Coordinates of C-alpha atoms in Angstrom, one line a residue:
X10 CA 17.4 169.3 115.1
X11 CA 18.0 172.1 117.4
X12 CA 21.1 174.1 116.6
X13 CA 23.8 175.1 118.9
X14 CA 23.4 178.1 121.4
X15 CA 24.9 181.2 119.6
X16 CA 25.6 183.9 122.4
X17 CA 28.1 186.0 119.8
X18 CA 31.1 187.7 121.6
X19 CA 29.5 188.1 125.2
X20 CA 29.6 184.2 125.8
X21 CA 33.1 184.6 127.1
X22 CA 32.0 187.7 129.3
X23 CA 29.5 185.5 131.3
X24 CA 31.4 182.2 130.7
X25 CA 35.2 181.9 130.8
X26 CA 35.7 178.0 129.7
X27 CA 37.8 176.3 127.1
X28 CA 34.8 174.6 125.9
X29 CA 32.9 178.2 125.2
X30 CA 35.8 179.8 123.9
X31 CA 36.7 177.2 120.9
X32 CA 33.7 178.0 119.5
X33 CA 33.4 181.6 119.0
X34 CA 35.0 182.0 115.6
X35 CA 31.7 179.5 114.0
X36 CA 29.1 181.4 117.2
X37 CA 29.7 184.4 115.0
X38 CA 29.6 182.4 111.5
X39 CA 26.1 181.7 112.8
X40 CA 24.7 185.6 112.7
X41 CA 25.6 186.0 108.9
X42 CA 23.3 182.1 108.8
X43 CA 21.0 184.1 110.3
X44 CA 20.8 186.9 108.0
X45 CA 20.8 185.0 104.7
X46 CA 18.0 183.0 106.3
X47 CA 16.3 186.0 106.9
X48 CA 16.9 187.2 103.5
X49 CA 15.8 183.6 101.7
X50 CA 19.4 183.8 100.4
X51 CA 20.3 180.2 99.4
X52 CA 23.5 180.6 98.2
X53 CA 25.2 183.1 100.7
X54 CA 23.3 181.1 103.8
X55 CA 25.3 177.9 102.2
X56 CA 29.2 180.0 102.1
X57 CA 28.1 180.6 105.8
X58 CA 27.3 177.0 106.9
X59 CA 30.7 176.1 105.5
X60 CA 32.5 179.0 107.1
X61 CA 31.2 178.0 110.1
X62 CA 32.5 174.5 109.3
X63 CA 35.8 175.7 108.4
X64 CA 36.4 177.8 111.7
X65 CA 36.3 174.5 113.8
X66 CA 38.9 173.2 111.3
X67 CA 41.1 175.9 111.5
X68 CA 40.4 176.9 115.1
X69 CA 38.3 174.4 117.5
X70 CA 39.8 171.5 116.0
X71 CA 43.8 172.2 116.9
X72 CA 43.1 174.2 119.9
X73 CA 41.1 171.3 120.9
X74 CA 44.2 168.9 120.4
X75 CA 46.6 171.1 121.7
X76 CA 44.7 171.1 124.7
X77 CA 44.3 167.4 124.8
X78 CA 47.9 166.5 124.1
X79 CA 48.7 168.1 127.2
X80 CA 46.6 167.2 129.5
X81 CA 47.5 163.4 128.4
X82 CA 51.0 164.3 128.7
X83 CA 50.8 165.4 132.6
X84 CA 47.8 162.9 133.3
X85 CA 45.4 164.8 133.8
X86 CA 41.9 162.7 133.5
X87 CA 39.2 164.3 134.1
X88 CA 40.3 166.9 131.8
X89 CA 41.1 164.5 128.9
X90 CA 37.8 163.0 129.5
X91 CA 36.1 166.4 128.8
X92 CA 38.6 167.7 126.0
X93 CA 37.6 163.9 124.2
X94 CA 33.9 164.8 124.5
X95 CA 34.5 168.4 123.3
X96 CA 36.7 166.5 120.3
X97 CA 33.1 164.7 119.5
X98 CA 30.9 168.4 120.0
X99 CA 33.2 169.8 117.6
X100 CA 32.6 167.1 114.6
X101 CA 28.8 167.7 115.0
X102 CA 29.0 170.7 114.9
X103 CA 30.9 170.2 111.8
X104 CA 28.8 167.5 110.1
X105 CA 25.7 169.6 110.8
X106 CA 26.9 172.5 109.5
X107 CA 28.3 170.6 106.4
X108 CA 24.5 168.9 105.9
X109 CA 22.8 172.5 105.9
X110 CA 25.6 173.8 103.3
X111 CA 24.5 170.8 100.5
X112 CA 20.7 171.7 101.6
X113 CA 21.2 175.2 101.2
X114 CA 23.2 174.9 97.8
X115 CA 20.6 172.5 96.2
X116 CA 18.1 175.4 96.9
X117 CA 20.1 178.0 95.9
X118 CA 19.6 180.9 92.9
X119 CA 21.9 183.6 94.3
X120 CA 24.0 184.8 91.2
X121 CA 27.6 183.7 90.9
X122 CA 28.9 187.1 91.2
X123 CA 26.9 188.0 94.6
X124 CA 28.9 184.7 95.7
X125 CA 32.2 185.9 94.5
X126 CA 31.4 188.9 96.6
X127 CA 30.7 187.1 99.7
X128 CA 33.6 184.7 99.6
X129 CA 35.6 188.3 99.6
X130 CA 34.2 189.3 102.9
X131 CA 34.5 185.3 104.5
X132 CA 38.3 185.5 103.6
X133 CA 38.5 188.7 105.8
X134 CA 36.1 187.0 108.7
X135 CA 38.4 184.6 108.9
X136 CA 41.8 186.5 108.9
X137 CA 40.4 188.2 111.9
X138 CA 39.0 185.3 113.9
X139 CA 42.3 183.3 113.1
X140 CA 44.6 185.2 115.9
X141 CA 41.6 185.7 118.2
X142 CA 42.9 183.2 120.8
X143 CA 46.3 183.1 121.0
X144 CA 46.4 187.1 121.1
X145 CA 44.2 186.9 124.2
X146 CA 45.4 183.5 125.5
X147 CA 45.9 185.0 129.1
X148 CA 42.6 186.5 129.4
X149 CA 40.2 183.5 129.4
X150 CA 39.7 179.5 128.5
X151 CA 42.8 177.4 129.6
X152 CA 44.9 179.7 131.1
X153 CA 42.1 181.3 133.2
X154 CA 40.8 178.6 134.6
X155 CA 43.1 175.2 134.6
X156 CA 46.5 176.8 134.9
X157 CA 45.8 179.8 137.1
X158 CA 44.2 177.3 139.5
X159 CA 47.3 175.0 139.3
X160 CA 49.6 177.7 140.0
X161 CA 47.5 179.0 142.5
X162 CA 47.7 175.4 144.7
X163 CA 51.3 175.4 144.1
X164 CA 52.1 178.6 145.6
X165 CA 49.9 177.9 149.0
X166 CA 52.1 175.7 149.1
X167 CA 55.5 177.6 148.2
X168 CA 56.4 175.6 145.5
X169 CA 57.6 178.1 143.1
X170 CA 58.9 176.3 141.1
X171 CA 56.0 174.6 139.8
X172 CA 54.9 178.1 139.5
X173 CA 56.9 178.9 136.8
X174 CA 56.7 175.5 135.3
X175 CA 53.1 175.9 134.7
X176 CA 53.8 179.3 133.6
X177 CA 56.4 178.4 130.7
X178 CA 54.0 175.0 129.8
X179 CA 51.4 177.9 129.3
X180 CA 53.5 180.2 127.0
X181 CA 54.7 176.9 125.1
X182 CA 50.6 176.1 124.6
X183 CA 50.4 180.1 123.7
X184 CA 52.9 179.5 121.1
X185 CA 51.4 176.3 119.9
X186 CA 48.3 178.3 119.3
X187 CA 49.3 180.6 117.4
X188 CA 51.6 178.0 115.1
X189 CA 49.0 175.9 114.3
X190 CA 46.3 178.6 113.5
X191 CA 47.0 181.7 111.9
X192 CA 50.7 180.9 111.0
X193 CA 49.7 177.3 109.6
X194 CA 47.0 179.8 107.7
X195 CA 49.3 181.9 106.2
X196 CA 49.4 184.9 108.3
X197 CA 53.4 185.1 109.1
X198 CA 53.5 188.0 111.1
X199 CA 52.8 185.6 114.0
X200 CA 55.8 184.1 113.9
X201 CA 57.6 186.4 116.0
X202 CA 54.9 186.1 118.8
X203 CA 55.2 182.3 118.8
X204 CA 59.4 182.5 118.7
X205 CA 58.9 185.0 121.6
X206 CA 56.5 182.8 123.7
X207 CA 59.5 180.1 123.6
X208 CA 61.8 182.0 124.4
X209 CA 59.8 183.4 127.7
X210 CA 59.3 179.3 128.3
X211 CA 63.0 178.8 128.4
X212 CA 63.8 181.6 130.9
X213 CA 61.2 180.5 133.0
X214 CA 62.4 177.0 133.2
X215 CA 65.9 177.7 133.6
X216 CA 64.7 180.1 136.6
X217 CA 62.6 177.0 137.8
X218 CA 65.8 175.0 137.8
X219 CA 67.3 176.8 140.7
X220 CA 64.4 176.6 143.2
X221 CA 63.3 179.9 144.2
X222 CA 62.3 180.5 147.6
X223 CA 60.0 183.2 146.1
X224 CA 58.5 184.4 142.8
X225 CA 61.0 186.3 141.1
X226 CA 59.8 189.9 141.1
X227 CA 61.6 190.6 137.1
X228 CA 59.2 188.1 135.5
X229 CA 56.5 188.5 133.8
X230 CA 53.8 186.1 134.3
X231 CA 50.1 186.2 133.0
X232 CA 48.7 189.3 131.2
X233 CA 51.4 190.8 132.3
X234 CA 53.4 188.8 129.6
X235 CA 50.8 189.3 126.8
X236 CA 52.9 191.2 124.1
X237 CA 51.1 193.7 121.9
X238 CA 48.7 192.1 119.0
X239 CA 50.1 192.4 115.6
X240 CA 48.9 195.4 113.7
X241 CA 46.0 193.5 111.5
X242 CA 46.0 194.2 107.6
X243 CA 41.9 194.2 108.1
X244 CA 41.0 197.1 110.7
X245 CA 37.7 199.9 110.9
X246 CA 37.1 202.4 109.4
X247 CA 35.0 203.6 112.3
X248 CA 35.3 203.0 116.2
X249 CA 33.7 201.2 117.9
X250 CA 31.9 203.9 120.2
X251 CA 30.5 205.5 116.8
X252 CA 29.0 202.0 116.0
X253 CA 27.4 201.6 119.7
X254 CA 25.8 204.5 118.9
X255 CA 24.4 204.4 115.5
X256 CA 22.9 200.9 116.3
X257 CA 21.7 202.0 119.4
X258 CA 19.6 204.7 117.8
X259 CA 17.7 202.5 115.2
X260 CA 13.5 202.2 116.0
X261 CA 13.5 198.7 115.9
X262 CA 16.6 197.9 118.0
X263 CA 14.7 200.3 120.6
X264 CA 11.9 198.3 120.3
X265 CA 13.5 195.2 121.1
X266 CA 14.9 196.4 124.6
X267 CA 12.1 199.1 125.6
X268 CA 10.6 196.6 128.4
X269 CA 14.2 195.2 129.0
X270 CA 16.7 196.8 132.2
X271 CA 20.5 196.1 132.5
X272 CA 20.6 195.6 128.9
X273 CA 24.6 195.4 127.8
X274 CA 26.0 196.3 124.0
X275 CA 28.7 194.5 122.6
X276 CA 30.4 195.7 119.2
X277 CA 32.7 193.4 117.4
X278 CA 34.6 193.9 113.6
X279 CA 33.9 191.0 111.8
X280 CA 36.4 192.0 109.3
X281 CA 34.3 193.7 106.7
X282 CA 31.3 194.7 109.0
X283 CA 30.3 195.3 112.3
X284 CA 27.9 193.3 114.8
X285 CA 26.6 194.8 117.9
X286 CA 24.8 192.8 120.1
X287 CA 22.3 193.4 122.8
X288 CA 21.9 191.3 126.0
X289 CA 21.1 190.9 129.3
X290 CA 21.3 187.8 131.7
X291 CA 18.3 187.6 132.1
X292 CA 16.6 187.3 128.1
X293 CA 20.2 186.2 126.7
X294 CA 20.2 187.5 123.1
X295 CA 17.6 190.5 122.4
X296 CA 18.9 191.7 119.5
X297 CA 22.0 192.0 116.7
X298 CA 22.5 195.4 114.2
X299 CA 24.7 194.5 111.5
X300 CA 26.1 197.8 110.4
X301 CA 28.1 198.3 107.6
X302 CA 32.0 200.0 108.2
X303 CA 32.1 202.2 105.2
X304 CA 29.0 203.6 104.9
X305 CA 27.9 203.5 108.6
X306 CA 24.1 202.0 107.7
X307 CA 22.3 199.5 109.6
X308 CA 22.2 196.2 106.9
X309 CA 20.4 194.4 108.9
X310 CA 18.4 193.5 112.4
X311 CA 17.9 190.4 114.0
X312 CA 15.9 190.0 117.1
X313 CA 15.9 187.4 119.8
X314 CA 17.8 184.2 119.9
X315 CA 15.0 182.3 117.2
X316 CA 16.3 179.2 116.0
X317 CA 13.6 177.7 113.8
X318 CA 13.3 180.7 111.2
X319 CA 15.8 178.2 109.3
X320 CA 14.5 174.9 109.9
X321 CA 11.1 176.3 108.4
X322 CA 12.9 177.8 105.5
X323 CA 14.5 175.0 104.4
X324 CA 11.8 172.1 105.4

């Protein structure tokens, strides 16, 4: 069985749909599978499969219904259609992910208190995947794409009010996001973003109720509503620039992209380490550094997008 593309943070630089963007949080689970496959690391490769399981409960699966619940509301079928296959992509994924856990664990000799360890740093990489959508709900999947070309439609055709009805359904689904992720989680700081997100939907429907004859020039719509993300309790040590650069300069990381042009870099705090990876659209996935935050070290390397290093592993 062929597992799931993993194209790390770039996927939603090249590809702004909902469909990409639910699955980020588990894309990401899937470097650490990588490494403890690497490594022969039964019992740390097993706390990844699951992690990856758990971030499509906590995040694919209720974005996914949020999504659908709305688009069922306002009858919108083709979309529900999609959304319902998504709902089925999602469980897969799950089930697969699940199914390599119990083969990895049956296999496994890592010590308990390497484990221990590891379900330390998990508990961070999921604190910080948690808010990823909701604090950049404006920026890509649903808004992006179905309500910004709604909106767009209705203002060719002067109907501002819709406008603004579309906006305040899309700071409702902002503030369902972040209810049923990281609040539902435990992470209450986010409360105040999803009481502020309703109260911006109000406004904009009581504005809505009077018809404009234009957009109203005092409100914020889009980005230009996104309110500043909560201070996290996990952040760097190092920035990211200082990162780019040590990963950059390891031999076999140059290796990897010496016969490769446009090559981009994309550094990402997983919440105890960083990951850097290195692309292009032409090769996809060249290579990942893993470096650690603290002491600035290169952990590990992992080159090309190779799928079947596990499959042999555990076969």
């Amino acid at each position: 069985m062929r597992t799931y593309i993993f194209l790390l943070f770039f996927i939603l630089l090249i590809s702004s749909t909902a469909c990409d963007a639910i699955f980020e949080g588990t894309a990401n689970a899937n470097i650490f599978i990588r490494i403890y496959t690497q490594r022969g690391d039964f019992g740390r490769l097993a706390l990844w499969h699951e992690t990856a399981a758990e971030c499509l409960n906590l995040i694919s699966v209720p974005m996914n219904k949020i999504s659908l619940n709305y688009y069922k509301k306002h009858g919108h079928k083709k979309w529900v259609e999609r959304t319902e296959i998504e709902a089925l992509e999602i469980q897969e994924q799950r089930e697969y992910h699940i199914k390599k856990a119990k083969a990895a664990w049956k296999n496994s000799k890592t010590p308990e208190v390497v484990l221990k360890h590891e379900r330390k740093k998990i508990a961070k990489f999921i604190a910080v995947w948690l808010p990823h959508y909701p604090d950049r709900f404006y920026e890509f999947g649903i808004y992006a794409t179905f309500f910004k070309e709604l909106q767009e439609q209705a203002e060719l055709k002067k109907d501002f009010a819709k406008v603004l009805r579309l906006e305040a359904d899309a700071a409702e689904m902002c503030a369902a996001q972040y209810d049923k992720i990281p609040i539902k989680y435990g992470l209450k700081t986010y409360k105040q973003h999803r009481d502020d997100y309703l109260r911006h939907a109000t406004l904009l429907r009581t504005i809505a109720k009077r018809n404009p004859k234009s957009l109203p020039s005092n409100v914020m719509i889009g980005k230009e509503r996104q309110i500043p993300i909560v201070k996290s309790k996990i952040i760097p040590t190092k920035k990211a620039d200082k990162i780019l650069l040590i990963a950059k300069s390891d031999s076999r990381i140059k290796a990897a992209l010496i016969d490769h042009k446009h090559v981009r870099e994309y550094a990402w705090f997983q919440g105890f380490a960083w990951t850097v990876s290195f692309y292009n659209h032409g090769w996809g996935n060249l290579a990942i550094a893993v470096v650690n935050d603290k002491t600035e070290k290169i952990t590990d390397v992992l080159l090309g997008e190779s799928d079947k290093d596990e499959l042999e592993l555990l076969e």
